[in-house]
């Protein structure tokens, strides 16, 4: 069943060159082209990191630090730690030039057993994409219904339309998906500037009363400080998405590190400055009590212009949906190519050159980084394992070409941070963490049942082959081969 690349354990192996059934040219090259440039790479990272949270409820850090000054310190520290993780992934992405992100790096470093558990937990997740789509439906309609609440049915209908639009776009064209992501990223940055600029103006004109005694630590509980870092690291999550599409990145040895460094620097600056702007207008207590911080800020500073803030939040949700589907569908594509998922998921459209079946799979399994707590610890566990794989490969394959190489202390520090986040999840929510751990363990018998001891009856194999051929005809796709 294994369809791993013949190019070796570490390599590209993603491109497909074969005659496509139904195409006019029997020698047509069907492949996932290298259409992700530096700007598009930055838009994927920035567009998925910046979600609705920074506009709606960026208060987890403030709540657990107890002071304005310490909250800003934690925002900066989490940005630096996330940069360490991003730099580690830049090295992984330039020496293992295959798409798939965490799944691929665990596969290459530790073998198919752990990699299968990674993909298995993704398949068993509830449809987390519904969280983003419902938020999009809520905020896109909010200006039309103000001051009344948005009817739940209307929000669900708008959510369905938005999710359908994203799925269609990702199925039809990689180029237009990337271009649209650039537009959405600029919209997010514009929304942040709309908040930062008035805040900075007020700050430099003397509005500093909320920064008096900014480092008053009397309300801080040291036991809560790790939870503040947990919230901050979650806010920066998304820096790894470009590594899910490495095979489609133009000149990855240069583009990956540049895109990651530029994106993380930009997001860190935006996060710190937008929080400074919030504190300029709102006290710490007011921010903690607000249900929608950006809307409250805009209503105080911009009056009626605040009606556009929900639209910016909706565009932010839409951008996160677009980036998640674009990136994560490639993980299912790669897992299928490696023989750990049905072959239909590694099929590519003969004209549009998109992994159509893998994109459509996202309708059912959702976003692997949803807001559901019982699986949050697995995120840090698998990221930590991927970075641990980097350290492992440094010693086991020292001659592996590494166009971009970071000092060893950086992945070591970030790996320790990830495993600390795993421990913190167990400490803060042992019940839900235990559920997530139990779900991941079901991947062990599933691996032996579906991969190792796969002895299908002939009639079942014929049915599966017929299904794959039917999908190939209906979707106009061909299976990926090395």
Coordinates of C-alpha atoms in Angstrom, one line a residue:
X1 CA 0.0 0.0 0.0
X2 CA 3.0 2.3 0.5
X3 CA 3.4 4.8 -2.3
X4 CA 6.4 6.7 -0.9
X5 CA 8.6 8.6 -3.3
X6 CA 11.4 6.7 -5.0
X7 CA 13.6 9.7 -4.6
X8 CA 14.6 8.7 -1.1
X9 CA 13.4 9.4 2.4
X10 CA 14.3 13.1 2.2
X11 CA 13.5 14.9 -1.0
X12 CA 10.9 16.5 -3.1
X13 CA 9.0 13.7 -4.9
X14 CA 5.8 15.6 -5.2
X15 CA 5.6 16.5 -8.9
X16 CA 3.6 14.3 -11.2
X17 CA 4.5 13.9 -14.8
X18 CA 2.2 11.6 -16.7
X19 CA -0.3 11.6 -19.5
X20 CA -3.6 12.8 -18.1
X21 CA -6.7 10.8 -19.0
X22 CA -9.0 12.8 -21.1
X23 CA -6.4 15.5 -21.9
X24 CA -5.6 16.5 -25.5
X25 CA -1.9 16.1 -25.0
X26 CA -0.9 12.6 -23.7
X27 CA 2.4 14.0 -22.5
X28 CA 0.9 16.8 -20.5
X29 CA 2.6 17.5 -17.2
X30 CA 0.1 17.3 -14.3
X31 CA 1.7 18.6 -11.2
X32 CA 1.4 21.1 -8.3
X33 CA 3.3 24.0 -9.8
X34 CA 5.6 26.3 -7.8
X35 CA 3.3 29.2 -7.7
X36 CA 3.9 30.4 -4.1
X37 CA 6.2 33.4 -4.3
X38 CA 7.7 35.4 -1.5
X39 CA 4.7 37.8 -1.3
X40 CA 2.2 34.9 -1.4
X41 CA 4.2 33.0 1.2
X42 CA 4.0 36.0 3.5
X43 CA 0.3 36.3 2.9
X44 CA -0.3 32.7 3.8
X45 CA 1.6 33.0 7.1
X46 CA 0.3 36.4 8.2
X47 CA -3.2 35.7 6.9
X48 CA -3.5 32.6 9.0
X49 CA -1.8 33.9 12.2
X50 CA -4.0 37.0 12.4
X51 CA -7.5 35.7 13.1
X52 CA -10.5 37.2 14.8
X53 CA -9.1 36.9 18.3
X54 CA -6.9 40.0 18.2
X55 CA -9.9 42.1 17.3
X56 CA -12.5 40.4 19.6
X57 CA -10.9 39.2 22.8
X58 CA -7.1 39.6 23.1
X59 CA -7.3 39.4 26.9
X60 CA -5.9 36.0 27.9
X61 CA -2.5 37.4 28.5
X62 CA -3.7 40.4 30.5
X63 CA -5.9 38.3 32.6
X64 CA -3.1 36.0 33.7
X65 CA -0.4 38.7 34.1
X66 CA -2.4 41.2 36.0
X67 CA -0.7 44.3 34.6
X68 CA -0.4 46.3 31.4
X69 CA 3.4 46.3 31.4
X70 CA 3.8 42.6 32.0
X71 CA 1.2 41.7 29.4
X72 CA 3.2 43.6 26.7
X73 CA 6.4 41.8 27.9
X74 CA 4.7 38.5 27.4
X75 CA 3.4 39.5 23.9
X76 CA 7.0 40.3 22.9
X77 CA 8.4 37.1 24.6
X78 CA 5.8 34.9 22.8
X79 CA 6.7 36.5 19.5
X80 CA 10.4 35.7 20.1
X81 CA 9.6 32.1 21.0
X82 CA 7.4 31.7 18.0
X83 CA 10.1 33.1 15.8
X84 CA 12.4 30.4 17.2
X85 CA 9.9 27.8 16.1
X86 CA 9.5 29.4 12.7
X87 CA 13.2 29.5 12.2
X88 CA 13.4 25.8 13.1
X89 CA 10.7 25.0 10.6
X90 CA 12.6 27.1 8.0
X91 CA 15.5 24.7 8.4
X92 CA 13.2 21.7 8.2
X93 CA 11.5 23.1 5.1
X94 CA 14.8 23.7 3.2
X95 CA 16.4 20.3 3.9
X96 CA 13.2 18.2 3.6
X97 CA 11.7 19.7 0.5
X98 CA 8.3 17.9 0.7
X99 CA 4.9 19.4 1.6
X100 CA 2.9 18.2 4.6
X101 CA 4.4 20.2 7.5
X102 CA 4.4 18.4 10.8
X103 CA 3.3 15.1 9.2
X104 CA 6.2 15.0 6.8
X105 CA 8.9 16.0 9.3
X106 CA 7.8 13.4 11.8
X107 CA 7.6 10.8 9.0
X108 CA 11.2 11.5 7.9
X109 CA 12.7 11.7 11.4
X110 CA 10.8 9.0 13.3
X111 CA 9.1 6.8 10.6
X112 CA 5.6 6.0 9.5
X113 CA 4.1 4.9 12.8
X114 CA 4.2 8.3 14.5
X115 CA 3.4 10.1 11.3
X116 CA 0.2 8.0 10.9
X117 CA -0.9 8.9 14.4
X118 CA -0.4 12.5 13.4
X119 CA -2.7 12.2 10.4
X120 CA -5.1 9.9 12.3
X121 CA -5.8 12.5 14.9
X122 CA -6.5 15.0 12.2
X123 CA -9.2 12.7 10.6
X124 CA -10.9 12.2 14.0
X125 CA -11.2 15.9 14.8
X126 CA -14.6 17.6 14.9
X127 CA -15.2 19.9 12.0
X128 CA -13.3 22.9 13.5
X129 CA -13.6 24.9 10.3
X130 CA -17.2 25.5 11.4
X131 CA -15.8 27.8 14.2
X132 CA -14.2 30.1 11.6
X133 CA -17.1 30.0 9.2
X134 CA -19.7 30.8 11.9
X135 CA -17.6 33.7 13.1
X136 CA -17.5 34.9 9.5
X137 CA -21.3 34.6 9.1
X138 CA -21.8 36.5 12.4
X139 CA -19.6 39.5 11.7
X140 CA -20.3 39.9 8.0
X141 CA -24.0 40.4 8.8
X142 CA -23.6 42.4 12.0
X143 CA -23.5 45.9 10.3
X144 CA -26.9 45.0 8.6
X145 CA -28.6 44.2 11.8
X146 CA -27.2 46.7 14.2
X147 CA -28.1 47.3 17.0
X148 CA -30.1 44.1 17.0
X149 CA -28.4 40.7 17.2
X150 CA -27.9 38.7 14.0
X151 CA -30.5 35.9 13.6
X152 CA -28.8 32.5 14.1
X153 CA -30.2 31.1 10.9
X154 CA -28.9 34.1 8.8
X155 CA -25.5 33.7 10.4
X156 CA -25.4 30.0 9.5
X157 CA -26.5 30.7 5.9
X158 CA -23.8 33.3 5.5
X159 CA -21.3 30.9 7.1
X160 CA -22.3 28.2 4.6
X161 CA -21.9 30.6 1.7
X162 CA -18.5 31.7 2.9
X163 CA -17.2 28.2 3.4
X164 CA -18.5 27.1 0.0
X165 CA -16.8 30.1 -1.7
X166 CA -13.5 29.2 0.0
X167 CA -13.7 25.6 -1.0
X168 CA -14.6 26.5 -4.6
X169 CA -11.7 28.9 -4.9
X170 CA -9.2 26.4 -3.5
X171 CA -10.5 23.7 -5.9
X172 CA -10.3 25.9 -9.0
X173 CA -7.0 27.7 -8.9
X174 CA -3.9 27.8 -6.8
X175 CA -2.9 31.2 -8.4
X176 CA -6.2 32.9 -7.6
X177 CA -6.3 31.3 -4.1
X178 CA -2.9 32.9 -3.4
X179 CA -3.9 36.2 -5.0
X180 CA -7.1 36.4 -2.9
X181 CA -5.0 35.5 0.2
X182 CA -2.8 38.5 -0.5
X183 CA -5.9 40.8 -0.7
X184 CA -7.3 39.4 2.6
X185 CA -3.9 39.8 4.3
X186 CA -3.8 43.5 3.2
X187 CA -7.3 43.9 4.5
X188 CA -6.3 42.5 7.9
X189 CA -3.2 44.8 8.1
X190 CA -5.4 47.7 7.1
X191 CA -7.8 46.9 9.9
X192 CA -4.9 46.7 12.4
X193 CA -3.6 50.1 11.1
X194 CA -7.1 51.6 11.5
X195 CA -6.7 50.7 15.2
X196 CA -3.0 51.4 15.7
X197 CA -2.8 54.9 14.1
X198 CA -5.5 56.6 16.3
X199 CA -4.1 54.8 19.3
X200 CA -0.5 56.0 18.6
X201 CA -1.8 59.5 18.0
X202 CA -3.6 59.6 21.3
X203 CA -0.6 58.2 23.1
X204 CA 1.9 60.7 21.7
X205 CA -0.5 63.6 22.5
X206 CA -0.5 62.7 26.2
X207 CA -3.1 60.0 26.7
X208 CA -0.9 57.9 29.0
X209 CA -3.0 57.5 32.2
X210 CA -3.6 53.8 31.6
X211 CA 0.1 53.3 31.5
X212 CA 0.7 54.7 34.9
X213 CA 2.0 52.0 37.2
X214 CA 2.1 49.7 34.2
X215 CA 4.4 47.2 36.0
X216 CA 2.5 47.1 39.3
X217 CA 2.8 43.4 40.0
X218 CA 0.7 43.3 43.1
X219 CA -2.2 41.6 41.2
X220 CA 0.1 39.1 39.4
X221 CA 0.0 35.4 40.5
X222 CA 3.2 33.5 39.4
X223 CA 1.1 30.4 39.0
X224 CA -0.9 32.1 36.3
X225 CA 2.1 33.3 34.3
X226 CA 2.5 30.1 32.3
X227 CA -1.2 30.4 31.3
X228 CA -0.4 33.8 29.9
X229 CA 2.4 32.3 27.8
X230 CA 0.0 29.6 26.7
X231 CA -2.5 32.3 25.4
X232 CA 0.3 34.2 23.7
X233 CA 1.8 31.2 21.9
X234 CA -1.7 30.3 20.8
X235 CA -2.2 33.8 19.4
X236 CA 0.9 33.4 17.2
X237 CA 0.1 29.9 16.0
X238 CA 0.0 29.7 12.2
X239 CA 3.7 30.4 11.4
X240 CA 4.1 26.8 10.3
X241 CA 1.4 26.9 7.5
X242 CA 3.9 27.7 4.6
X243 CA 5.7 24.4 5.4
X244 CA 2.5 22.5 4.4
X245 CA 3.0 23.7 0.8
X246 CA 6.8 23.5 0.5
X247 CA 6.7 21.8 -2.9
X248 CA 4.7 24.7 -4.3
X249 CA 7.1 27.4 -3.0
X250 CA 9.3 29.0 -5.6
X251 CA 12.9 28.7 -4.6
X252 CA 12.1 27.4 -1.1
X253 CA 15.7 27.6 0.1
X254 CA 15.4 31.4 -0.1
X255 CA 11.6 32.0 0.0
X256 CA 10.8 30.0 3.2
X257 CA 13.3 31.6 5.6
X258 CA 12.6 35.1 4.2
X259 CA 8.8 34.7 4.3
X260 CA 9.0 33.3 7.8
X261 CA 11.3 36.0 9.2
X262 CA 9.4 38.9 7.6
X263 CA 6.0 37.5 8.7
X264 CA 7.0 36.9 12.3
X265 CA 8.6 40.3 12.7
X266 CA 5.5 42.0 11.2
X267 CA 3.0 40.1 13.2
X268 CA 4.9 40.6 16.5
X269 CA 5.1 44.4 15.9
X270 CA 1.4 44.5 15.0
X271 CA 0.4 42.5 18.0
X272 CA 2.3 44.7 20.4
X273 CA 1.2 48.0 18.9
X274 CA -2.4 47.1 18.7
X275 CA -2.4 46.2 22.4
X276 CA -0.7 49.5 23.2
X277 CA -3.5 51.2 21.2
X278 CA -6.1 49.3 23.1
X279 CA -4.5 50.3 26.5
X280 CA -4.3 53.9 25.4
X281 CA -8.1 54.2 25.1
X282 CA -9.3 51.5 27.5
X283 CA -8.1 50.6 31.0
X284 CA -7.1 47.0 31.9
X285 CA -10.5 46.5 33.7
X286 CA -12.4 47.9 30.7
X287 CA -10.6 45.7 28.3
X288 CA -11.2 42.5 30.3
X289 CA -14.9 43.4 30.6
X290 CA -15.4 44.1 26.9
X291 CA -17.0 41.4 24.7
X292 CA -15.5 42.8 21.5
X293 CA -12.5 45.0 22.1
X294 CA -11.9 46.3 18.6
X295 CA -15.6 47.4 18.3
X296 CA -15.4 49.1 21.7
X297 CA -12.2 50.9 20.8
X298 CA -13.6 52.0 17.4
X299 CA -16.9 53.3 19.0
X300 CA -14.9 55.5 21.4
X301 CA -12.3 56.8 18.9
X302 CA -14.1 56.8 15.5
X303 CA -17.8 57.1 16.3
X304 CA -20.0 55.9 13.5
X305 CA -17.0 54.7 11.5
X306 CA -16.9 51.8 13.9
X307 CA -19.4 50.0 11.8
X308 CA -16.6 48.8 9.5
X309 CA -14.8 46.9 12.2
X310 CA -17.1 43.9 12.1
X311 CA -16.5 43.7 8.3
X312 CA -12.7 43.7 8.9
X313 CA -13.2 40.9 11.5
X314 CA -15.3 38.9 8.9
X315 CA -12.5 39.3 6.3
X316 CA -10.0 38.2 8.9
X317 CA -12.0 35.0 9.5
X318 CA -12.4 34.5 5.7
X319 CA -8.6 34.8 5.3
X320 CA -7.9 32.3 8.0
X321 CA -10.4 29.8 6.4
X322 CA -8.7 30.3 3.0
X323 CA -5.2 29.9 4.4
X324 CA -6.1 26.8 6.5
X325 CA -7.8 25.0 3.6
X326 CA -5.0 25.8 1.2
X327 CA -2.3 24.6 3.5
X328 CA -3.8 21.7 5.4
X329 CA -5.3 20.0 2.3
X330 CA -1.7 19.4 1.2
X331 CA -1.1 17.3 4.3
X332 CA -3.8 14.9 3.3
X333 CA -2.5 14.9 -0.2
X334 CA 1.0 14.0 1.0
X335 CA -0.3 11.3 3.5
X336 CA -2.3 9.7 0.6
X337 CA 0.9 9.8 -1.6
X338 CA 2.7 8.0 1.2
X339 CA 0.1 5.3 1.3
X340 CA -1.5 6.2 4.6
X341 CA -4.8 7.6 3.2
X342 CA -7.0 6.6 0.3
X343 CA -5.3 7.1 -3.1
X344 CA -8.1 9.4 -4.3
X345 CA -6.7 12.1 -2.0
X346 CA -3.5 12.3 -3.9
X347 CA -5.2 13.0 -7.2
X348 CA -4.5 16.2 -9.1
X349 CA -6.9 18.0 -11.5
X350 CA -5.6 17.6 -15.0
X351 CA -6.1 21.2 -16.0
X352 CA -6.4 23.3 -12.8
X353 CA -3.5 21.5 -11.1
X354 CA -5.1 21.5 -7.7
X355 CA -5.4 18.6 -5.2
X356 CA -9.2 18.6 -5.7
X357 CA -10.1 15.6 -3.6
X358 CA -7.8 16.6 -0.7
X359 CA -9.4 20.1 -0.7
X360 CA -12.9 18.7 -0.6
X361 CA -11.9 16.5 2.4
X362 CA -11.6 19.6 4.4
X363 CA -15.4 19.8 4.4
X364 CA -15.5 16.8 6.7
X365 CA -12.4 16.9 8.9
X366 CA -12.2 20.6 9.4
X367 CA -9.2 22.7 10.6
X368 CA -6.6 20.7 12.5
X369 CA -6.0 23.8 14.7
X370 CA -9.6 24.4 15.9
X371 CA -10.5 26.1 19.2
X372 CA -11.5 22.8 20.8
X373 CA -9.5 22.4 24.0
X374 CA -9.4 18.6 24.2
X375 CA -7.0 18.5 21.3
X376 CA -5.0 21.6 21.9
X377 CA -2.2 19.7 23.6
X378 CA -1.7 17.6 20.5
X379 CA -0.7 20.7 18.5
X380 CA 2.2 21.4 20.8
X381 CA 3.1 17.7 21.1
X382 CA 3.4 17.2 17.3
X383 CA 5.2 20.5 16.7
X384 CA 7.6 19.6 19.5
X385 CA 8.2 16.2 17.9
X386 CA 8.8 17.8 14.5
X387 CA 11.4 20.2 16.0
X388 CA 12.9 17.3 18.0
X389 CA 13.2 15.6 14.6
X390 CA 15.3 18.5 13.4
X391 CA 17.7 17.9 16.4
X392 CA 17.7 14.2 15.7
X393 CA 18.5 14.6 12.0
X394 CA 21.4 16.9 12.9
X395 CA 23.1 13.9 14.6
X396 CA 21.9 11.0 12.4
X397 CA 22.2 12.8 9.0
X398 CA 24.9 15.4 9.5
X399 CA 25.7 15.5 5.8
X400 CA 22.1 16.3 4.8
X401 CA 22.1 19.5 2.6
X402 CA 20.9 22.4 4.8
X403 CA 20.6 25.6 2.7
X404 CA 19.3 27.4 5.9
X405 CA 20.7 26.3 9.3
X406 CA 19.9 27.8 12.7
X407 CA 22.1 27.5 15.9
X408 CA 21.2 24.4 17.7
X409 CA 20.1 26.3 20.8
X410 CA 17.1 27.7 19.0
X411 CA 15.4 24.4 18.2
X412 CA 16.3 23.1 21.7
X413 CA 14.7 26.1 23.4
X414 CA 11.6 25.9 21.3
X415 CA 11.3 22.1 21.7
X416 CA 11.4 22.6 25.5
X417 CA 8.7 25.3 25.1
X418 CA 6.5 22.9 23.2
X419 CA 6.7 20.1 25.7
X420 CA 6.1 22.6 28.5
X421 CA 2.9 23.6 26.7
X422 CA 1.9 19.9 26.6
X423 CA 2.5 19.7 30.4
X424 CA 0.6 22.9 30.9
X425 CA -2.4 21.5 29.0
X426 CA -2.4 18.5 31.3
X427 CA -2.1 20.7 34.4
X428 CA -4.8 23.2 33.4
X429 CA -7.3 20.8 31.9
X430 CA -6.5 17.2 32.7
X431 CA -9.9 15.8 31.6
X432 CA -10.0 17.2 28.1
X433 CA -6.3 16.6 27.6
X434 CA -6.8 13.0 28.6
X435 CA -9.6 12.7 26.0
X436 CA -7.3 14.0 23.3
X437 CA -4.5 11.7 24.4
X438 CA -6.9 8.7 24.3
X439 CA -8.0 9.7 20.8
X440 CA -4.4 9.8 19.6
X441 CA -3.7 6.4 21.0
X442 CA -6.4 4.9 18.8
X443 CA -4.0 5.5 16.0
X444 CA -1.8 2.7 17.2
X445 CA -4.2 -0.2 16.5
X446 CA -5.5 1.7 13.4
X447 CA -2.0 1.7 12.0
X448 CA -1.6 -2.0 12.3
X449 CA -5.1 -2.7 11.2
X450 CA -5.1 -0.5 8.0
X451 CA -1.4 -0.3 7.1
X452 CA 0.6 -3.2 8.5
X453 CA -1.9 -6.0 8.4
X454 CA -4.0 -4.8 5.5
X455 CA -5.2 -7.9 3.8
X456 CA -8.2 -6.8 1.8
X457 CA -10.6 -9.3 0.2
X458 CA -10.3 -9.2 -3.6
X459 CA -13.9 -8.0 -3.9
X460 CA -13.2 -5.1 -1.6
X461 CA -10.0 -4.2 -3.5
X462 CA -12.0 -4.3 -6.8
X463 CA -14.6 -1.9 -5.3
X464 CA -11.9 0.5 -4.1
X465 CA -10.2 0.4 -7.5
X466 CA -13.5 1.1 -9.2
X467 CA -14.2 4.0 -6.8
X468 CA -10.8 5.5 -7.5
X469 CA -11.3 5.2 -11.3
X470 CA -14.8 6.8 -10.9
X471 CA -13.4 9.7 -9.0
X472 CA -10.7 10.1 -11.6
X473 CA -13.3 10.4 -14.3
X474 CA -15.8 12.6 -12.4
X475 CA -13.3 15.0 -10.9
X476 CA -11.0 15.0 -14.0
X477 CA -8.0 14.1 -11.8
X478 CA -5.0 11.7 -12.0
X479 CA -3.3 10.0 -9.1
X480 CA 0.1 11.4 -8.0
X481 CA 3.1 9.3 -8.8
X482 CA 6.8 9.9 -8.3

